[in-house]
Amino acid sequence: MPPRNHKDWIKKPKIEYVNSLIYSDRSLYEQEQKDIFSKVWVPMCHISEMRNKGDYRTTRIADKRVIAINMDGEHVQAYYNTNDIDYRTPAGTITYDGWATTEEPLHCEVKHGGMVWVTLDPNPTQSVEEWTCGAFDCIADAIDTEELEVFHYHKAIIDTNYKLWHDTNSEFYHDFMHYFNRVSGFNDEYFARKNIPFDNGHVNVSSFTVNYEEYDGFEDRGELSFPNLPPNQWYMVDLFPGYNFNLRGSAYRSDSVTPLGPNKVLIEFRGYGLRRDTEEERHTRIKHHNSIWGPFGRNLHEDLIGVAGQGTTMREGTEPRNILHGRHENSTIHDEVGMRHYYAEWSKWMQVDASNPALAA
Ligand SMILES: [Fe+2]
């Protein structure tokens, strides 16, 4: 096949695709804040970060400052952060009780392994359980049997669109980029894994057995695998519009995105163990987590470099082009069914066709 020229690049494909304007257009970004992020349930933090009365966490949802506070040692409430709490400080303890009397609480639930969920929708039509539509069922016994505890937090601000972070967690063609995964995971079970769509745009990537010991210097992780799962499994829950839950045998990770512009996203990464871990178990879990997902681990920074590269080519003002989501492989791991499912949902919420943003959906 001869090299493609400019005309070839801008041709419309015959199969499924999205237009790159959805990653770079400022008015679409602003509409997403209003039509999506102001309405969905957002997993903003974890209950183990705020166990005591007065403990709080802050975030921004649809460009609004939001704070979740442990009101009495047991119950968490969320509010618009209109008082003096510095939103740039993501955590702390409040020493006064002024919130409940001055502000209307936002809808807030603690659900799915102790995540604190908040929505700006004043009248949500679905509970968190209804919103997630069974997407957590595959790991429910692992994350809801025993209390979890956050042992790791870091954040990254990347020049890319938030949807590209979701994409990297839901399409596995990019897995060939990860040397560690090629060595430890590309077995028969890996290629038979399924992408399973759920209502509201969510997707599961089903499990397989990772052979950690195949990677030089790594050990089997079966002994510390999360409860009620076979050892060394790996599950991924991808929630619309951009929250990911990644269970890799002995460590669990959540990613929460806060879009900061069409080509800028804040991603918060949390790592979890079991609250009852002994000191030695926790030490091993942290080592397992960091070796894959820490700043000097194998995989996470490779994903970040990948989406930053995509962001460079799709920043504001760049020429739109069409991006294929056309792989059909019986919903197995490299089938892009998860991407198609996500962007069908996005088109519905936005009333915009993701493959032709100039047209209404
Ligand atoms: Fe990856």
CSV table of C-alpha atoms and ligand atoms in Angstrom, one decimal:
chain,number,residue,atom,x,y,z
A,1,MET,CA,0.0,0.0,0.0
A,2,PRO,CA,1.5,3.4,-0.9
A,3,PRO,CA,2.0,6.0,1.8
A,4,ARG,CA,-1.0,8.0,2.7
A,5,ASN,CA,-1.2,11.6,1.6
A,6,HIS,CA,-3.1,14.5,3.1
A,7,LYS,CA,-6.3,13.6,1.1
A,8,ASP,CA,-6.2,10.0,2.3
A,9,TRP,CA,-5.9,11.1,5.9
A,10,ILE,CA,-9.0,13.3,5.9
A,11,LYS,CA,-11.2,10.8,4.0
A,12,LYS,CA,-14.1,9.4,6.0
A,13,PRO,CA,-13.6,5.8,6.9
A,14,LYS,CA,-16.4,3.3,6.0
A,15,ILE,CA,-16.5,1.8,9.5
A,16,GLU,CA,-16.7,3.1,13.0
A,17,TYR,CA,-14.7,6.1,13.9
A,18,VAL,CA,-14.8,9.3,15.9
A,19,ASN,CA,-13.6,12.7,14.9
A,20,SER,CA,-10.6,14.2,16.7
A,21,LEU,CA,-12.5,17.5,17.3
A,22,ILE,CA,-14.2,15.7,20.3
A,23,TYR,CA,-10.7,15.8,21.9
A,24,SER,CA,-9.7,19.4,21.0
A,25,ASP,CA,-12.7,21.6,20.6
A,26,ARG,CA,-13.2,24.1,23.4
A,27,SER,CA,-17.0,24.6,23.0
A,28,LEU,CA,-17.4,20.8,23.2
A,29,TYR,CA,-15.3,20.7,26.3
A,30,GLU,CA,-17.5,23.4,27.9
A,31,GLN,CA,-20.6,21.5,26.9
A,32,GLU,CA,-19.2,18.4,28.5
A,33,GLN,CA,-18.8,20.2,31.8
A,34,LYS,CA,-22.5,21.3,31.7
A,35,ASP,CA,-24.1,18.3,30.1
A,36,ILE,CA,-22.1,15.4,31.5
A,37,PHE,CA,-19.9,16.3,34.5
A,38,SER,CA,-22.6,18.3,36.2
A,39,LYS,CA,-25.0,15.3,36.1
A,40,VAL,CA,-23.0,12.1,36.7
A,41,TRP,CA,-21.9,10.4,40.0
A,42,VAL,CA,-18.2,11.2,40.6
A,43,PRO,CA,-16.0,9.0,42.8
A,44,MET,CA,-14.1,11.8,44.4
A,45,CYS,CA,-12.1,10.1,47.2
A,46,HIS,CA,-12.1,7.1,49.6
A,47,ILE,CA,-13.6,6.8,53.0
A,48,SER,CA,-10.3,5.6,54.5
A,49,GLU,CA,-8.9,9.1,53.8
A,50,MET,CA,-11.4,10.7,56.1
A,51,ARG,CA,-12.1,8.4,59.0
A,52,ASN,CA,-12.3,11.1,61.8
A,53,LYS,CA,-14.8,13.9,62.4
A,54,GLY,CA,-13.7,17.0,60.5
A,55,ASP,CA,-11.5,15.2,58.0
A,56,TYR,CA,-12.1,16.5,54.5
A,57,ARG,CA,-11.2,16.0,50.9
A,58,THR,CA,-11.7,18.6,48.1
A,59,THR,CA,-12.1,18.3,44.3
A,60,ARG,CA,-13.5,20.2,41.4
A,61,ILE,CA,-16.5,18.9,39.5
A,62,ALA,CA,-17.6,20.7,36.3
A,63,ASP,CA,-15.3,23.5,37.4
A,64,LYS,CA,-17.1,23.9,40.7
A,65,ARG,CA,-15.2,23.5,44.0
A,66,VAL,CA,-16.5,20.6,46.0
A,67,ILE,CA,-15.7,19.4,49.5
A,68,ALA,CA,-16.6,16.1,51.3
A,69,ILE,CA,-16.4,16.2,55.1
A,70,ASN,CA,-16.7,13.6,57.8
A,71,MET,CA,-19.4,15.2,59.8
A,72,ASP,CA,-19.4,13.1,63.0
A,73,GLY,CA,-16.9,10.3,62.7
A,74,GLU,CA,-19.3,8.2,60.6
A,75,HIS,CA,-21.2,10.1,58.0
A,76,VAL,CA,-19.8,11.9,55.1
A,77,GLN,CA,-21.5,15.0,53.5
A,78,ALA,CA,-20.5,16.9,50.4
A,79,TYR,CA,-21.0,20.6,49.8
A,80,TYR,CA,-20.0,23.3,47.3
A,81,ASN,CA,-16.7,24.5,48.8
A,82,THR,CA,-17.8,28.1,49.1
A,83,ASN,CA,-16.1,28.7,52.5
A,84,ASP,CA,-12.5,29.3,53.2
A,85,ILE,CA,-11.1,25.8,52.6
A,86,ASP,CA,-8.2,26.0,50.2
A,87,TYR,CA,-9.1,23.8,47.3
A,88,ARG,CA,-5.5,23.5,46.3
A,89,THR,CA,-5.0,21.5,49.5
A,90,PRO,CA,-6.7,18.3,48.7
A,91,ALA,CA,-6.8,17.0,52.2
A,92,GLY,CA,-7.0,18.2,55.8
A,93,THR,CA,-9.1,18.4,59.0
A,94,ILE,CA,-11.7,21.1,59.7
A,95,THR,CA,-12.0,22.2,63.3
A,96,TYR,CA,-15.4,23.8,63.3
A,97,ASP,CA,-18.9,22.7,62.5
A,98,GLY,CA,-20.1,25.5,60.4
A,99,TRP,CA,-20.9,23.6,57.2
A,100,ALA,CA,-24.1,21.9,57.9
A,101,THR,CA,-25.8,25.2,59.0
A,102,THR,CA,-24.7,27.3,56.1
A,103,GLU,CA,-24.8,25.1,53.0
A,104,GLU,CA,-27.2,22.7,51.3
A,105,PRO,CA,-25.6,19.3,51.1
A,106,LEU,CA,-24.9,17.7,47.7
A,107,HIS,CA,-26.0,14.2,47.1
A,108,CYS,CA,-23.3,11.9,48.4
A,109,GLU,CA,-23.0,8.1,48.9
A,110,VAL,CA,-20.3,5.7,50.0
A,111,LYS,CA,-20.3,2.7,47.8
A,112,HIS,CA,-18.3,0.1,45.9
A,113,GLY,CA,-15.3,-0.6,48.2
A,114,GLY,CA,-15.7,2.6,50.2
A,115,MET,CA,-15.5,5.2,47.4
A,116,VAL,CA,-17.1,8.6,48.2
A,117,TRP,CA,-19.4,9.4,45.3
A,118,VAL,CA,-20.8,12.9,44.8
A,119,THR,CA,-23.1,14.4,42.1
A,120,LEU,CA,-23.9,18.0,41.4
A,121,ASP,CA,-27.3,16.9,40.1
A,122,PRO,CA,-29.8,18.3,42.7
A,123,ASN,CA,-32.3,15.6,41.8
A,124,PRO,CA,-30.4,12.5,40.6
A,125,THR,CA,-32.7,9.9,39.0
A,126,GLN,CA,-30.4,7.0,39.9
A,127,SER,CA,-28.5,5.9,43.0
A,128,VAL,CA,-24.8,5.0,42.7
A,129,GLU,CA,-25.9,1.4,42.5
A,130,GLU,CA,-28.3,2.1,39.7
A,131,TRP,CA,-25.8,4.4,37.9
A,132,THR,CA,-23.0,1.8,37.9
A,133,CYS,CA,-25.5,-0.8,36.5
A,134,GLY,CA,-23.6,-4.0,37.6
A,135,ALA,CA,-20.2,-2.9,36.3
A,136,PHE,CA,-18.7,-3.5,39.7
A,137,ASP,CA,-20.2,-7.0,40.2
A,138,CYS,CA,-17.1,-8.8,38.9
A,139,ILE,CA,-15.0,-7.4,41.8
A,140,ALA,CA,-17.7,-6.8,44.4
A,141,ASP,CA,-16.7,-9.8,46.5
A,142,ALA,CA,-13.0,-8.6,46.4
A,143,ILE,CA,-13.6,-5.0,47.4
A,144,ASP,CA,-16.7,-5.2,49.6
A,145,THR,CA,-15.9,-8.1,51.8
A,146,GLU,CA,-13.3,-6.4,53.9
A,147,GLU,CA,-12.5,-2.7,54.5
A,148,LEU,CA,-10.0,-1.2,52.1
A,149,GLU,CA,-7.4,1.5,52.9
A,150,VAL,CA,-5.6,4.0,50.7
A,151,PHE,CA,-1.9,3.6,50.9
A,152,HIS,CA,-0.9,5.6,47.8
A,153,TYR,CA,-1.9,8.9,46.3
A,154,HIS,CA,-0.4,10.9,43.5
A,155,LYS,CA,-1.7,13.1,40.8
A,156,ALA,CA,-0.6,14.1,37.3
A,157,ILE,CA,-1.6,17.0,35.2
A,158,ILE,CA,-1.2,16.0,31.5
A,159,ASP,CA,-1.7,18.0,28.3
A,160,THR,CA,-4.3,15.7,26.8
A,161,ASN,CA,-8.0,15.3,26.7
A,162,TYR,CA,-9.6,13.4,29.6
A,163,LYS,CA,-11.3,10.9,27.2
A,164,LEU,CA,-7.9,9.7,26.0
A,165,TRP,CA,-7.1,8.6,29.6
A,166,HIS,CA,-10.4,6.7,29.6
A,167,ASP,CA,-9.5,5.3,26.2
A,168,THR,CA,-6.1,4.0,27.3
A,169,ASN,CA,-7.8,2.1,30.1
A,170,SER,CA,-10.5,0.6,27.9
A,171,GLU,CA,-8.7,-0.4,24.7
A,172,PHE,CA,-6.0,-3.0,25.0
A,173,TYR,CA,-4.4,-2.7,21.6
A,174,HIS,CA,-2.0,-0.3,23.3
A,175,ASP,CA,-1.0,-3.1,25.6
A,176,PHE,CA,1.7,-4.0,23.1
A,177,MET,CA,3.5,-0.9,24.3
A,178,HIS,CA,3.9,-2.4,27.8
A,179,TYR,CA,7.0,-4.6,27.9
A,180,PHE,CA,6.0,-5.9,31.3
A,181,ASN,CA,2.5,-7.0,30.0
A,182,ARG,CA,4.0,-8.7,27.0
A,183,VAL,CA,6.3,-10.7,29.2
A,184,SER,CA,3.9,-11.6,32.0
A,185,GLY,CA,0.5,-11.6,30.4
A,186,PHE,CA,0.2,-12.4,26.7
A,187,ASN,CA,-1.0,-16.0,27.3
A,188,ASP,CA,-4.1,-17.8,25.8
A,189,GLU,CA,-6.4,-16.5,28.6
A,190,TYR,CA,-5.2,-12.9,27.9
A,191,PHE,CA,-6.3,-13.1,24.2
A,192,ALA,CA,-9.7,-14.7,25.2
A,193,ARG,CA,-10.6,-11.9,27.7
A,194,LYS,CA,-13.8,-10.1,26.9
A,195,ASN,CA,-14.9,-6.5,26.9
A,196,ILE,CA,-18.4,-6.4,28.5
A,197,PRO,CA,-20.6,-3.3,28.0
A,198,PHE,CA,-23.1,-2.2,30.7
A,199,ASP,CA,-25.8,0.5,30.5
A,200,ASN,CA,-24.8,4.1,31.0
A,201,GLY,CA,-21.6,3.7,29.0
A,202,HIS,CA,-19.6,1.5,31.4
A,203,VAL,CA,-17.4,-1.4,30.4
A,204,ASN,CA,-15.6,-4.3,32.2
A,205,VAL,CA,-12.5,-5.9,30.9
A,206,SER,CA,-12.6,-9.4,32.1
A,207,SER,CA,-9.9,-11.2,34.0
A,208,PHE,CA,-7.1,-13.6,33.2
A,209,THR,CA,-4.1,-15.0,35.1
A,210,VAL,CA,-0.9,-12.9,35.1
A,211,ASN,CA,2.4,-14.8,35.4
A,212,TYR,CA,4.3,-12.2,37.4
A,213,GLU,CA,7.2,-14.5,37.9
A,214,GLU,CA,7.9,-14.4,34.2
A,215,TYR,CA,9.3,-10.9,34.6
A,216,ASP,CA,12.9,-10.9,35.9
A,217,GLY,CA,13.0,-10.1,39.6
A,218,PHE,CA,9.2,-10.3,40.2
A,219,GLU,CA,7.4,-12.9,42.3
A,220,ASP,CA,4.0,-14.6,42.2
A,221,ARG,CA,1.4,-12.5,43.9
A,222,GLY,CA,-1.1,-15.1,44.8
A,223,GLU,CA,-0.7,-15.1,48.5
A,224,LEU,CA,-1.8,-11.5,48.9
A,225,SER,CA,-4.5,-11.5,46.2
A,226,PHE,CA,-7.7,-9.7,47.2
A,227,PRO,CA,-10.4,-11.8,48.9
A,228,ASN,CA,-12.7,-14.2,47.1
A,229,LEU,CA,-10.8,-14.2,43.8
A,230,PRO,CA,-8.6,-16.8,42.2
A,231,PRO,CA,-4.9,-15.7,42.6
A,232,ASN,CA,-3.1,-13.3,40.3
A,233,GLN,CA,-6.2,-12.1,38.5
A,234,TRP,CA,-6.6,-8.7,36.8
A,235,TYR,CA,-10.0,-6.9,36.4
A,236,MET,CA,-10.7,-3.5,35.0
A,237,VAL,CA,-13.9,-1.5,35.5
A,238,ASP,CA,-14.2,1.5,33.2
A,239,LEU,CA,-16.9,3.9,34.2
A,240,PHE,CA,-18.4,6.6,32.0
A,241,PRO,CA,-17.3,9.4,31.6
A,242,GLY,CA,-13.8,8.7,32.9
A,243,TYR,CA,-13.2,6.7,36.1
A,244,ASN,CA,-11.2,3.5,36.2
A,245,PHE,CA,-10.9,0.8,38.8
A,246,ASN,CA,-8.1,-1.6,38.3
A,247,LEU,CA,-7.6,-4.7,40.4
A,248,ARG,CA,-4.3,-6.5,39.8
A,249,GLY,CA,-4.1,-9.4,42.2
A,250,SER,CA,-2.6,-7.9,45.4
A,251,ALA,CA,-3.2,-4.2,44.7
A,252,TYR,CA,-6.2,-2.1,43.7
A,253,ARG,CA,-6.0,1.2,41.9
A,254,SER,CA,-8.6,3.9,41.1
A,255,ASP,CA,-8.2,6.8,38.7
A,256,SER,CA,-10.4,9.9,38.9
A,257,VAL,CA,-10.2,12.5,36.1
A,258,THR,CA,-10.9,16.2,36.4
A,259,PRO,CA,-10.9,17.8,33.0
A,260,LEU,CA,-9.1,21.2,33.1
A,261,GLY,CA,-9.5,22.2,29.5
A,262,PRO,CA,-9.9,20.4,26.1
A,263,ASN,CA,-6.3,19.5,26.2
A,264,LYS,CA,-5.5,19.3,29.9
A,265,VAL,CA,-6.6,16.8,32.6
A,266,LEU,CA,-5.8,16.2,36.2
A,267,ILE,CA,-5.7,12.5,37.1
A,268,GLU,CA,-5.7,11.4,40.7
A,269,PHE,CA,-4.3,7.9,41.4
A,270,ARG,CA,-5.0,6.0,44.5
A,271,GLY,CA,-3.6,2.6,45.6
A,272,TYR,CA,-5.5,0.4,48.1
A,273,GLY,CA,-4.8,-2.6,50.3
A,274,LEU,CA,-6.8,-4.3,53.0
A,275,ARG,CA,-7.2,-2.3,56.3
A,276,ARG,CA,-6.3,-5.4,58.2
A,277,ASP,CA,-2.9,-5.9,56.5
A,278,THR,CA,0.0,-6.6,58.8
A,279,GLU,CA,3.0,-4.2,58.4
A,280,GLU,CA,4.8,-6.8,56.3
A,281,GLU,CA,1.8,-7.5,54.1
A,282,ARG,CA,1.3,-3.8,53.5
A,283,HIS,CA,5.0,-3.4,52.6
A,284,THR,CA,4.7,-6.1,50.0
A,285,ARG,CA,1.4,-4.7,48.6
A,286,ILE,CA,3.0,-1.3,48.2
A,287,LYS,CA,6.0,-2.9,46.5
A,288,HIS,CA,3.7,-4.7,44.2
A,289,HIS,CA,1.7,-1.6,43.5
A,290,ASN,CA,4.7,0.7,42.9
A,291,SER,CA,6.5,-1.8,40.7
A,292,ILE,CA,3.7,-1.5,38.1
A,293,TRP,CA,1.9,1.7,38.8
A,294,GLY,CA,4.3,3.9,40.9
A,295,PRO,CA,6.4,6.7,39.4
A,296,PHE,CA,9.3,4.3,38.8
A,297,GLY,CA,7.1,1.3,37.9
A,298,ARG,CA,6.7,-0.4,34.6
A,299,ASN,CA,3.4,0.6,33.2
A,300,LEU,CA,1.7,3.8,34.4
A,301,HIS,CA,4.2,6.3,33.0
A,302,GLU,CA,4.1,4.5,29.7
A,303,ASP,CA,0.4,5.1,29.5
A,304,LEU,CA,0.9,8.7,30.5
A,305,ILE,CA,3.5,9.2,27.8
A,306,GLY,CA,1.1,7.6,25.3
A,307,VAL,CA,-1.8,10.0,26.1
A,308,ALA,CA,0.5,13.0,26.2
A,309,GLY,CA,1.7,12.1,22.7
A,310,GLN,CA,-1.9,11.8,21.6
A,311,GLY,CA,-2.6,15.2,23.2
A,312,THR,CA,0.3,16.8,21.3
A,313,THR,CA,-1.3,15.8,18.0
A,314,MET,CA,-4.8,16.8,19.1
A,315,ARG,CA,-4.4,20.1,20.9
A,316,GLU,CA,-6.7,23.0,20.3
A,317,GLY,CA,-6.7,24.3,16.7
A,318,THR,CA,-5.1,21.2,15.1
A,319,GLU,CA,-6.7,19.9,12.0
A,320,PRO,CA,-9.4,17.4,12.7
A,321,ARG,CA,-9.0,13.8,11.5
A,322,ASN,CA,-10.9,10.6,11.9
A,323,ILE,CA,-9.9,7.9,14.4
A,324,LEU,CA,-10.9,4.3,13.8
A,325,HIS,CA,-12.7,2.3,16.5
A,326,GLY,CA,-13.3,-0.4,13.9
A,327,ARG,CA,-11.8,-3.6,15.3
A,328,HIS,CA,-14.5,-6.4,15.7
A,329,GLU,CA,-13.0,-9.5,17.3
A,330,ASN,CA,-16.0,-11.2,19.0
A,331,SER,CA,-15.7,-8.8,21.9
A,332,THR,CA,-12.3,-10.2,22.9
A,333,ILE,CA,-9.5,-8.1,24.3
A,334,HIS,CA,-8.5,-6.1,21.2
A,335,ASP,CA,-12.1,-5.6,20.0
A,336,GLU,CA,-12.9,-1.9,20.2
A,337,VAL,CA,-16.5,-2.6,21.4
A,338,GLY,CA,-15.7,-0.7,24.7
A,339,MET,CA,-14.7,2.4,22.7
A,340,ARG,CA,-17.8,2.2,20.5
A,341,HIS,CA,-20.0,1.7,23.6
A,342,TYR,CA,-18.4,4.7,25.4
A,343,TYR,CA,-18.7,7.1,22.4
A,344,ALA,CA,-22.3,6.1,21.7
A,345,GLU,CA,-23.1,7.1,25.3
A,346,TRP,CA,-21.1,10.3,24.9
A,347,SER,CA,-23.0,11.2,21.8
A,348,LYS,CA,-26.3,10.6,23.6
A,349,TRP,CA,-25.4,12.9,26.6
A,350,MET,CA,-24.0,15.6,24.3
A,351,GLN,CA,-26.6,15.3,21.5
A,352,VAL,CA,-23.6,15.4,19.2
A,353,ASP,CA,-22.4,12.7,16.8
A,354,ALA,CA,-18.9,11.8,17.9
A,355,SER,CA,-18.0,10.9,14.4
A,356,ASN,CA,-19.2,14.2,13.0
A,357,PRO,CA,-19.4,16.8,15.8
A,358,ALA,CA,-20.9,19.3,13.5
A,359,LEU,CA,-24.1,17.2,13.4
A,360,ALA,CA,-26.6,16.6,16.1
A,361,ALA,CA,-26.7,13.0,17.3
B,1,FE,FE,-1.7,0.7,29.6
